[in-house]
Coordinates of C-alpha atoms and ligand atoms in Angstrom, one line a residue:
X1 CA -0.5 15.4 37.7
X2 CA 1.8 14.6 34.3
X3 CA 0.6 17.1 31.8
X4 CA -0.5 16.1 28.4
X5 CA 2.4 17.0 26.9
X6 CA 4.9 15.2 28.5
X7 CA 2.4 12.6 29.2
X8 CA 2.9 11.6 25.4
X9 CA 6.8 11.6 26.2
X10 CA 6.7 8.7 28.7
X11 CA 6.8 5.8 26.7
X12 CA 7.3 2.5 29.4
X13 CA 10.3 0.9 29.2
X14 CA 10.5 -2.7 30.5
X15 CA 13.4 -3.6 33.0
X16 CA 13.8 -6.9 31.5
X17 CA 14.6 -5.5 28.1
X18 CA 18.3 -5.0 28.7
X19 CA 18.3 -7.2 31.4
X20 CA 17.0 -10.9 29.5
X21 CA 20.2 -12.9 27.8
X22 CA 18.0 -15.4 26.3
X23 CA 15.9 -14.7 22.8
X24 CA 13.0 -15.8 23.9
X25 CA 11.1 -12.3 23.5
X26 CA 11.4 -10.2 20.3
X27 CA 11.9 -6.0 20.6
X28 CA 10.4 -4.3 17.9
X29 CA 10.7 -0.1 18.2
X30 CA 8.0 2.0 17.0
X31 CA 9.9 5.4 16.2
X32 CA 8.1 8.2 16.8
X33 CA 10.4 11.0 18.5
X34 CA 8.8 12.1 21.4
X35 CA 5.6 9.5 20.7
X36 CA 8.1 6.0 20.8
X37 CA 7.1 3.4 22.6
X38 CA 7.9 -0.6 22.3
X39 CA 6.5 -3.8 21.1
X40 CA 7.3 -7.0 23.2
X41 CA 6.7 -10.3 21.6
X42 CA 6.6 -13.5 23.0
X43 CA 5.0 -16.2 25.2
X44 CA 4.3 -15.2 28.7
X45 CA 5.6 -11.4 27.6
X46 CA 2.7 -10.2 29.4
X47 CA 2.7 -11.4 32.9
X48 CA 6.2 -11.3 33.3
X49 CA 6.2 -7.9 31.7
X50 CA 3.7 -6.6 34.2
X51 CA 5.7 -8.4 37.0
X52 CA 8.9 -6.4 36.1
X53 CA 6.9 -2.6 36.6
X54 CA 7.5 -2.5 40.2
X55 CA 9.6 0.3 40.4
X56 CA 6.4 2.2 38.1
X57 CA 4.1 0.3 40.1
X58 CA 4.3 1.8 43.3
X59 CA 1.0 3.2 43.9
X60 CA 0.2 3.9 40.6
X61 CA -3.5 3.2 39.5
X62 CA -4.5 1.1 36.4
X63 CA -7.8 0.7 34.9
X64 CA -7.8 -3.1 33.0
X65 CA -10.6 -2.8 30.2
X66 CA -11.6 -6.1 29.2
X67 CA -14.7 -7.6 27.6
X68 CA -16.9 -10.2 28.5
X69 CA -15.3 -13.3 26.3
X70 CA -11.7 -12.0 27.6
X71 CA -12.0 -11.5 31.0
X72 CA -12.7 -15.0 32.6
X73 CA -9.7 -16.1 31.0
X74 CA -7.2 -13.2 31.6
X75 CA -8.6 -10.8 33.7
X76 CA -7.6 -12.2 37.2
X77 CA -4.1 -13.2 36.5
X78 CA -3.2 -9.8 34.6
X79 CA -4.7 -8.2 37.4
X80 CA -3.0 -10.1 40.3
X81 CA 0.4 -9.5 38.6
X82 CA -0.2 -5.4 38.5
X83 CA -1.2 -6.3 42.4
X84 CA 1.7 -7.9 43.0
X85 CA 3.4 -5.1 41.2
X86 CA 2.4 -2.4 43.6
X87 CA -0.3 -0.9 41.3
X88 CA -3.9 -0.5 42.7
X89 CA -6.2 -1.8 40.0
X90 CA -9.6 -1.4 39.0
X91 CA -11.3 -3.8 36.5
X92 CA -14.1 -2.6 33.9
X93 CA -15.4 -5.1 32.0
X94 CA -17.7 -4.4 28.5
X95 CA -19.9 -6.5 26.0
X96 CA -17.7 -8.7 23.4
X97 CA -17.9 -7.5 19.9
X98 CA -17.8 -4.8 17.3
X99 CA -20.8 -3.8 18.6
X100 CA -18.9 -2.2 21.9
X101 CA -17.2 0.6 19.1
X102 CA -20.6 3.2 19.8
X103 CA -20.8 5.8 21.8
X104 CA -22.8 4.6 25.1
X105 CA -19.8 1.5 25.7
X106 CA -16.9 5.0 25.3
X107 CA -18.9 6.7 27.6
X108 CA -19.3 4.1 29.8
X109 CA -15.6 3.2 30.1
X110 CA -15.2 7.0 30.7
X111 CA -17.0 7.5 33.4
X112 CA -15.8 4.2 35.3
X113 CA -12.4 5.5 34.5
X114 CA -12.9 8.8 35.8
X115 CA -14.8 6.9 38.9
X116 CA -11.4 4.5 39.6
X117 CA -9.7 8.6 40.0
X118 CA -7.2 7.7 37.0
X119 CA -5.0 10.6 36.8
X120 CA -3.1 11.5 33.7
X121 CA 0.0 9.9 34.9
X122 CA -2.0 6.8 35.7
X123 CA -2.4 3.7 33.4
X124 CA -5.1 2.3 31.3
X125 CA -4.5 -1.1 30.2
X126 CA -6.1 -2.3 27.0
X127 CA -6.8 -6.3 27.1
X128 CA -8.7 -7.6 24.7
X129 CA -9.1 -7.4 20.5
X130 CA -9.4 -4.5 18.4
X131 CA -12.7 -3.8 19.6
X132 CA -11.3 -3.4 23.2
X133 CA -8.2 -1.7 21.9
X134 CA -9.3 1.0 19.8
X135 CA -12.2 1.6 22.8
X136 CA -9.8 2.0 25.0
X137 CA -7.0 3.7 23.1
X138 CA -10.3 6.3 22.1
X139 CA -11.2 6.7 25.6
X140 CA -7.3 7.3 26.6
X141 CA -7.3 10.2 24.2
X142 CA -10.0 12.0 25.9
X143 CA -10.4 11.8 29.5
X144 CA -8.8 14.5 31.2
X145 CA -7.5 15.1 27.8
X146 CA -5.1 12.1 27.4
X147 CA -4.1 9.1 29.8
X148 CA -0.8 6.7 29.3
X149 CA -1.8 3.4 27.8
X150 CA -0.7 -0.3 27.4
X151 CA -1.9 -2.4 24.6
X152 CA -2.3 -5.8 25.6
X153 CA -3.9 -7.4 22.3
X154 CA -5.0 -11.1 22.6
X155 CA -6.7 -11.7 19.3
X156 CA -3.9 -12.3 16.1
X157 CA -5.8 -9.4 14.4
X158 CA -4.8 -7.1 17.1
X159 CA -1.6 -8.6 17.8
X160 CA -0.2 -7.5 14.1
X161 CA -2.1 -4.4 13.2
X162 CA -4.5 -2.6 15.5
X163 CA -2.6 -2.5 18.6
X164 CA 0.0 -0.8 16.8
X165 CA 0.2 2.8 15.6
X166 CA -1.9 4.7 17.8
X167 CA -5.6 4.9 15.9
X168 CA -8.5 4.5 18.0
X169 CA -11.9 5.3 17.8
X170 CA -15.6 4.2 17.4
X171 CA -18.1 3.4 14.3
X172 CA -20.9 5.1 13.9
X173 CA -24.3 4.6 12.2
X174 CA -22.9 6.4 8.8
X175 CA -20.1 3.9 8.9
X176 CA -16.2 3.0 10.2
X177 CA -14.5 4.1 12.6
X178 CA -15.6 7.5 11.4
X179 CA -14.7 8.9 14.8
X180 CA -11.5 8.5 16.5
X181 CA -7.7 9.7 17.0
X182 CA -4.5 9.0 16.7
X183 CA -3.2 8.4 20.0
X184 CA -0.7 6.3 20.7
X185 CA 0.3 3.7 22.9
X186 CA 3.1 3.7 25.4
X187 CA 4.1 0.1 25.2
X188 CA 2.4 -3.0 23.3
X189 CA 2.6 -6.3 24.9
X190 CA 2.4 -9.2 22.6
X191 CA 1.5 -12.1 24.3
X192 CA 1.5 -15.2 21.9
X193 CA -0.1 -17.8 24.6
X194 CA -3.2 -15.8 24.6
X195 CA -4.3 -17.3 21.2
X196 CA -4.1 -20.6 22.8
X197 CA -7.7 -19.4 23.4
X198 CA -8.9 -17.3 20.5
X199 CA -11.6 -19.2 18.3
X200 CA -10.5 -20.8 15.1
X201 CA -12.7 -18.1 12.9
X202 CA -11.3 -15.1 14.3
X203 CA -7.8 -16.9 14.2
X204 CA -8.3 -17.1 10.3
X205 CA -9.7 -13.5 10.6
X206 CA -6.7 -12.0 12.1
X207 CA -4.2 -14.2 9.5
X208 CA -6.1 -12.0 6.7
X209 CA -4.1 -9.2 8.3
X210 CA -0.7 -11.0 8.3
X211 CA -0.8 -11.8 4.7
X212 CA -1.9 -8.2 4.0
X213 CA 1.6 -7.0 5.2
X214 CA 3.0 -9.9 2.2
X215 CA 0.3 -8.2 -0.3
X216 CA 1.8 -4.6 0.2
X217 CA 5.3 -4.9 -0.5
X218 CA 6.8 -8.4 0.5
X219 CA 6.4 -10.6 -1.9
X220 CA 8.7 -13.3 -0.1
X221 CA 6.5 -12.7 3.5
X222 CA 3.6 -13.8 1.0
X223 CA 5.5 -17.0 -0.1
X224 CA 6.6 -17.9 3.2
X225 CA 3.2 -17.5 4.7
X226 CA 1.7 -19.7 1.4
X227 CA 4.7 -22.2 2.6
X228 CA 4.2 -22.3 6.6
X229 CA 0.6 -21.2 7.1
X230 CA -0.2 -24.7 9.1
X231 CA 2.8 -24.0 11.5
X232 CA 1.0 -20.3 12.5
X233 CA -2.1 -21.3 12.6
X234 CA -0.8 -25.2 15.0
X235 CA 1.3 -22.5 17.1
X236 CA 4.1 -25.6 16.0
X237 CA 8.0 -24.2 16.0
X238 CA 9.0 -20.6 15.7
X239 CA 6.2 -19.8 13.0
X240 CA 3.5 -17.7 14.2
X241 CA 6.0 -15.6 16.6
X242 CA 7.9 -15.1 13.3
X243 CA 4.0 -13.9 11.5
X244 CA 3.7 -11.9 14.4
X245 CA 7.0 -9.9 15.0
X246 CA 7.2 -9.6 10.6
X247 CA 4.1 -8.3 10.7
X248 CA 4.5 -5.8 13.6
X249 CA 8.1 -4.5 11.9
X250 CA 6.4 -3.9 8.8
X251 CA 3.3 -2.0 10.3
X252 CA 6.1 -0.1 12.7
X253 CA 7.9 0.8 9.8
X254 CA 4.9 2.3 8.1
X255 CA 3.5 4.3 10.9
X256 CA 7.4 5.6 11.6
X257 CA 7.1 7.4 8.7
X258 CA 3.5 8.4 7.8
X259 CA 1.6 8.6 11.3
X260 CA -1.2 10.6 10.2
X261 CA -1.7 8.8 7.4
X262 CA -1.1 11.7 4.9
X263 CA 0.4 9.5 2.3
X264 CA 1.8 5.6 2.2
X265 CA -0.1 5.0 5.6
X266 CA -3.4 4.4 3.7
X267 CA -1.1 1.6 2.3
X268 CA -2.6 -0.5 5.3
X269 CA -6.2 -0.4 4.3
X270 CA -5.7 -3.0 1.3
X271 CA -8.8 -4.7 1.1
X272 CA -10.3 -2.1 3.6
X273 CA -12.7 0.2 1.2
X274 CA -14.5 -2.8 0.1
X275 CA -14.3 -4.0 3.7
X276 CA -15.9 -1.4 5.5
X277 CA -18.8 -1.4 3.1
X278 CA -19.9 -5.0 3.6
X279 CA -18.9 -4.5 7.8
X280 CA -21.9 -1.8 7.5
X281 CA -23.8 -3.7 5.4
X282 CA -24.2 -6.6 7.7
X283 CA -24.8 -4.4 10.2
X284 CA -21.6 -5.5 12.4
X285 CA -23.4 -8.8 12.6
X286 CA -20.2 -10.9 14.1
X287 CA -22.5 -14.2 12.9
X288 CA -22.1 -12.8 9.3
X289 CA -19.0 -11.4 8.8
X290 CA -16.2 -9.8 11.5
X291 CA -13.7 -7.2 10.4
X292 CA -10.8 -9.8 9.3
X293 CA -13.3 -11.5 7.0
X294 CA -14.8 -8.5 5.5
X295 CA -10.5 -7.7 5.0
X296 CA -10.0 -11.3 3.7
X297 CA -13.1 -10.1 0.8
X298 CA -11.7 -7.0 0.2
X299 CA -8.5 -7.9 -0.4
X300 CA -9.5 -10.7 -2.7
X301 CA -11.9 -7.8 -4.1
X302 CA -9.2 -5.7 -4.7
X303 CA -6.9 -8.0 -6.7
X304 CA -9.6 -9.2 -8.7
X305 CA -10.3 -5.6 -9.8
X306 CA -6.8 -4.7 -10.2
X307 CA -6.7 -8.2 -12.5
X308 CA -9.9 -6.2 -14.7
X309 CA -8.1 -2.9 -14.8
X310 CA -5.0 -4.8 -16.1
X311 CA -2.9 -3.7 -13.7
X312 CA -2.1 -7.0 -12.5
X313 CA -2.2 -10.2 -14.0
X314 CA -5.4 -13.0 -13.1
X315 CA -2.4 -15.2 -11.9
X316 CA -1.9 -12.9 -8.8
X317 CA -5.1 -11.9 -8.2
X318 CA -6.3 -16.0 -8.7
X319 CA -2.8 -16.8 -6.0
X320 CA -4.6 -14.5 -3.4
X321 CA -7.9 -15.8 -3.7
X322 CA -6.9 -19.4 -3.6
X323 CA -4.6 -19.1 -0.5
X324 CA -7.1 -17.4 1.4
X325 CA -9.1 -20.2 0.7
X326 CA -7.2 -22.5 1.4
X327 CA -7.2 -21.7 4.6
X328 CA -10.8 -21.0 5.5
X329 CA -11.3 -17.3 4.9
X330 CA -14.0 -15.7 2.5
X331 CA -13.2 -14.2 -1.1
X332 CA -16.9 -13.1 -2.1
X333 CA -19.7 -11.5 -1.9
X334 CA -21.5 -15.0 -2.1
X335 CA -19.7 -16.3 1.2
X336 CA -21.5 -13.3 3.5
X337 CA -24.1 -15.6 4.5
X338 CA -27.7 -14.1 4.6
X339 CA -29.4 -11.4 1.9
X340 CA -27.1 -9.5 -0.3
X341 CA -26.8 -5.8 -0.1
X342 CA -28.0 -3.9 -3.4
X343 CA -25.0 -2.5 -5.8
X344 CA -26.3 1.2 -4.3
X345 CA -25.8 0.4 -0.9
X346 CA -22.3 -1.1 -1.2
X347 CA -21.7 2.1 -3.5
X348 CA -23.1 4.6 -0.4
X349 CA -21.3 2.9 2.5
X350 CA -18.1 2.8 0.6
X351 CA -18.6 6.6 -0.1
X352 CA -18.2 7.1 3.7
X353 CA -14.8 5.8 3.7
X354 CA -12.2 8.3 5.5
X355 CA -10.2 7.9 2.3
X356 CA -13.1 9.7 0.1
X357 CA -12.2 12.9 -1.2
X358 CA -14.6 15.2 -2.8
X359 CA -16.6 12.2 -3.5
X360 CA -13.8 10.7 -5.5
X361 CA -13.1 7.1 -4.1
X362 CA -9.4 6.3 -3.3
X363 CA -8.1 2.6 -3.2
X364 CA -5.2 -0.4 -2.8
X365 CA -4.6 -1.0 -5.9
X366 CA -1.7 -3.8 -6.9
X367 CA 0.5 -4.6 -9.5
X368 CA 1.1 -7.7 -8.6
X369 CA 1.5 -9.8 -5.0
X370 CA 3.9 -6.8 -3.1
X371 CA 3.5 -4.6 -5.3
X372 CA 0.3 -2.3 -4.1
X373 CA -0.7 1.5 -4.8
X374 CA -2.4 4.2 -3.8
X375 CA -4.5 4.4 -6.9
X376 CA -6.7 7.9 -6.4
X377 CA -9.9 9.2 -8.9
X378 CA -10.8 5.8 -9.4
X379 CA -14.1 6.5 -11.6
X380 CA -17.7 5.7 -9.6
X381 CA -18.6 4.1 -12.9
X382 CA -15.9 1.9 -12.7
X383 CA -16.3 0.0 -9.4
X384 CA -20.5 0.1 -9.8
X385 CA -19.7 -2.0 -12.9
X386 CA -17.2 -4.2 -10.7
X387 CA -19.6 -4.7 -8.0
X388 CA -22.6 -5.6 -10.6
X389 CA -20.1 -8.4 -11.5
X390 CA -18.6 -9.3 -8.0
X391 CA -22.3 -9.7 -7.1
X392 CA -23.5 -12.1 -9.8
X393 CA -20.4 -14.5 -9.3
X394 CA -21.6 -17.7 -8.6
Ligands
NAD401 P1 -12.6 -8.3 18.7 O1 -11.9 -7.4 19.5 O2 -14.1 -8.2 18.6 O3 -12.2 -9.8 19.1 C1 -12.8 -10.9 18.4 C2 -13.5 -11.8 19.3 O4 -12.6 -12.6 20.0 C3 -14.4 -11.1 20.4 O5 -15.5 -11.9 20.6 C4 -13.4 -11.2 21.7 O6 -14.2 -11.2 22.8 C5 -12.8 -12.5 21.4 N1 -11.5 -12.7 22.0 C6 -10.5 -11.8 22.0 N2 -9.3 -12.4 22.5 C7 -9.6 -13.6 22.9 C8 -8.9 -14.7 23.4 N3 -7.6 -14.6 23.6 N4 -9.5 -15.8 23.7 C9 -10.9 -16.0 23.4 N5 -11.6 -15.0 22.9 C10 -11.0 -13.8 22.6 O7 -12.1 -8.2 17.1 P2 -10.6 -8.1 16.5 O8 -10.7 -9.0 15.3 O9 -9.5 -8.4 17.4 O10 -10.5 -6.6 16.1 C11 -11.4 -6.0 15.1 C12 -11.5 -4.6 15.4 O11 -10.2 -4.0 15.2 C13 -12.4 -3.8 14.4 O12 -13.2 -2.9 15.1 C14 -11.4 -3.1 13.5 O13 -12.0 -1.9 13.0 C15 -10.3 -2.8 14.5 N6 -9.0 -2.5 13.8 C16 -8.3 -1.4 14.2 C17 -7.1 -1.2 13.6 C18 -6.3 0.0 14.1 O14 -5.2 0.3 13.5 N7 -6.7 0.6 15.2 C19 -6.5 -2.1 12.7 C20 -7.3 -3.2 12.3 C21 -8.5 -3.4 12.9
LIG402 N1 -4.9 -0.6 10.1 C1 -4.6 0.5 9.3 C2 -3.7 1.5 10.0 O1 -3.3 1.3 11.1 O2 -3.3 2.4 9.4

C-alpha cells in the first residue's frame, strides 16, 4: 500500500513524452511541487497513452468510470488498451448528466470501487465530462483516504477547464458544487478525437469556457477565437488543438499559482455567480440549460453589468454578447426556455455561492475584454436592481 502522502507525489509520467520526435501531441505542465502532473493533447493521445503504461501496468488495477452516453463509444477500446497494458480493469458505468453530482451516484462509485479492491497505489480513470470528472476526482479524494487518478475528459468543457486543477466534488440541494476538494489529478489526457462525438449543444457549451480564458486577460486569445471560431468548432486545421492547449496553459498557469483559490483563482469563475444561480434554478434540467450555457449567460451577465457600473464600456460588453451569439450560445435570462425564476430566488441561490463572504456577494468584474477583477462588497441592492432589469429584457 502507497501512503497518502507519497500517493500525491506520483504524478504518471508517459514513456512517449521524451520518446515522440514528431509534434503531433502538445505537453502542457501543471506545476504543483510535489502535486505536478501533465497534460497531453492531441488526437489518439489517449489510447496510445494508455498503450505506452506497460511498465506501470503490470498488475496494477484500474477502475474506468464512465457514464451511460460515454461508454458505448469509448469504454471498450480504453479498456482493451489498459488490458493490453497489463492492468486488470474493472468498468463502472453511471447515469449521464449533472444529475450524477449527488450523493447516492459518489457513494455508489465508492462502493464499486472499494468492491474492484482498488488500493491506494491503484488507478481510477475518469472518462467522461465534468460530471464524470469531478465524480470521480471526489470519490478519488475519499476512499481509503485518496486514490491516484487519470483525467480522461471527452467533452470540450472538460477538456479546457474541469479536468484541470484538481477540484472535484458534488452539488447539493442548497446549490453548486457546495461539497468537494481539491484533489488533484496525476495526469490529464486530452484526447481531441473524442469530440468527433460530443453533440453540437454541449460543443457550444464547452467553447463558452475557451473564450472565458480570452475574457480574463487575453485580449488577443479573444480576437483570435472571434477570427477562427468555425475552424474549432469544423475540427478543420490546427484550430481547436490550438483552443485546447491555450486554454489548458492559461488554466495551468492559474492553478500554479493560486491552488486553493485564495486569491486570482476565483479569476476562473467569470460568468460563474450568475451561473450557478440559474443551474439551481432550472433545477439541473440539461433540456433547459447545462453548465456551459448557464457560463455563456453569466458571462454575458457579467459584462453587461460591468457596462452599468461603468467599468467597462457597452462596446465590450455588446462584442461579448454578440460573439456568443453568433455562435449559438445564450446571453439572457429570456433564452432559458420554460418559467422564469423570481428576482428573490436568483438573489438566494447566488447567496450560496462559495465566493460569498459574510453575506457580501463577490464577482468577475471586467474592465474591458481581458481585463477582469475580483470586484468584492458588491452591494445586494445593486445586482437585485440588475437582475429586475436582466429580467424584463425582451
Ligand atoms: P457532462 O459531463 O454532463 O457532459 C455533457 C454531456 O455530454 C453528457 O450527456 C455526457 O454523457 C455527454 N458526453 C460526454 N462526452 C461525450 C462524447 N465524447 N460523445 C458523446 N457524448 C458525450 O458535462 P460537461 O459540460 O462536460 O461538464 C459540466 C460539469 O463540469 C458541471 O458539473 C460543472 O460544475 C463541472 N465543472 C467543473 C470544473 C472544475 O474545475 N472541476 C470546471 C468547470 C465545470
Ligand atoms: N473552473 C474554475 C476553477 O477551476 O477554478
Amino acid at each position: 500500500v502507497v501512503p497518502f502522502s507519497e500517493n500525491e507525489r506520483m504524478p504518471i509520467s508517459l514513456p512517449f513524452t521524451s520518446q515522440r520526435t514528431d509534434s503531433s501531441f502538445t505537453h502542457v505542465p501543471v506545476a504543483l511541487g510535489p502535486r505536478s502532473y501533465d497534460i497531453h493533447i492531441g488526437a489518439g493521445v489517449a489510447i496510445h497513452a494508455m498503450e505506452s503504461l506497460t511498465a506501470l501496468g503490470q498488475g496494477l488495477r484500474v477502475a474506468v468510470i464512465t457514464d451511460t452516453h460515454v461508454a458505448p463509444f469509448y469504454a471498450e477500446s480504453v479498456v482493451q488498451a489498459l488490458k493490453g497494458a497489463g492492468f486488470v480493469v474493472s468498468l463502472i458505468v453511471v447515469e449521464a448528466g449533472e444529475i450524477s453530482k449527488d450523493w447516492a451516484t459518489l457513494a455508489k462509485i465508492c462502493d464499486e470501487i472499494l468492491s474492484a479492491k482498488i488500493e491506494r497505489g491503484d488507478l481510477l480513470l475518469a472518462l467522461g465530462g465534468g460530471v464524470i470528472g469531478d465524480l470521480v476526482g471526489f470519490a478519488a479524494s475519499i476512499v481509503r483516504r485518496g486514490v491516484r487518478f487519470v483525467q480522461m475528459p471527452t467533452t470540450l468543457l472538460a477538456q479546457v477547464d474541469s479536468s484541470v486543477g484538481g477540484k472535484t466534488g458534488i452539488n447539493s440541494s442548497h446549490g453548486k458544487n457546495l461539497i468537494g476538494s481539491f484533489y488533484q489529478p496525476s495526469l490529464v489526457l486530452v484526447d481531441t478525437t473524442f469530440l468527433n462525438t460530443l453533440p453540437e449543444r454541449e460543443f457550444k457549451a464547452g467553447y463558452a469556457e475557451v473564450i472565458k480564458y480570452g475574457l480574463i486577460n487575453n485580449i488577443d486569445f479573444f480576437d483570435w477565437c472571434e477570427t477562427h471560431w468555425r475552424e474549432i468548432f469544423s475540427g478543420e486545421g490546427g484550430a481547436r488543438e490550438h483552443a485546447i492547449a491555450t486554454s489548458c496553459r492559461a488554466k495551468a498557469a492559474v492553478v500554479a499559482k493560486d491552488e486553493h483559490e485564495k486569491g486570482d483563482r476565483a479569476l476562473l469563475n467569470l460568468g460563474h455567480t450568475f451561473g450557478h444561480a440559474l443551474e439551481r434554478m432550472t433545477g439541473y434540467d440539461a433540456a433547459r440549460l447545462v453548465h456551459g450555457e448557464g457560463v455563456s449567460i453569466g458571462m454575458a451577465m457579467a459584462f453587461r453589468f460591468s457596462a452599468e457600473r461603468e467599468l467597462c464600456v457597452w462596446d465590450d460588453a455588446i462584442r461579448v454578447s454578440d460573439h456568443l451569439c453568433q455562435v449559438g450560445l445564450p446571453t439572457t435570462l429570456q433564452d432559458i426556455p420554460g418559467e422564469h425564476c423570481s428576482v428573490d430566488a436568483l438573489l438566494d441561490a447566488m447567496l450560496q455561492d462559495k465566493k460569498v463572504v459574510r453575506g457580501e456577494l463577490t464577482f468577475i468584474l471586467a474592465n474591458g475584454i481581458g481585463q477582469s477583477f475580483i470586484a468584492k462588497d458588491i452591494p445586494i441592492s445593486d445586482v437585485r436592481a440588475f437582475l429586475e432589469e436582466e429580467l424584463q429584457r425582451g
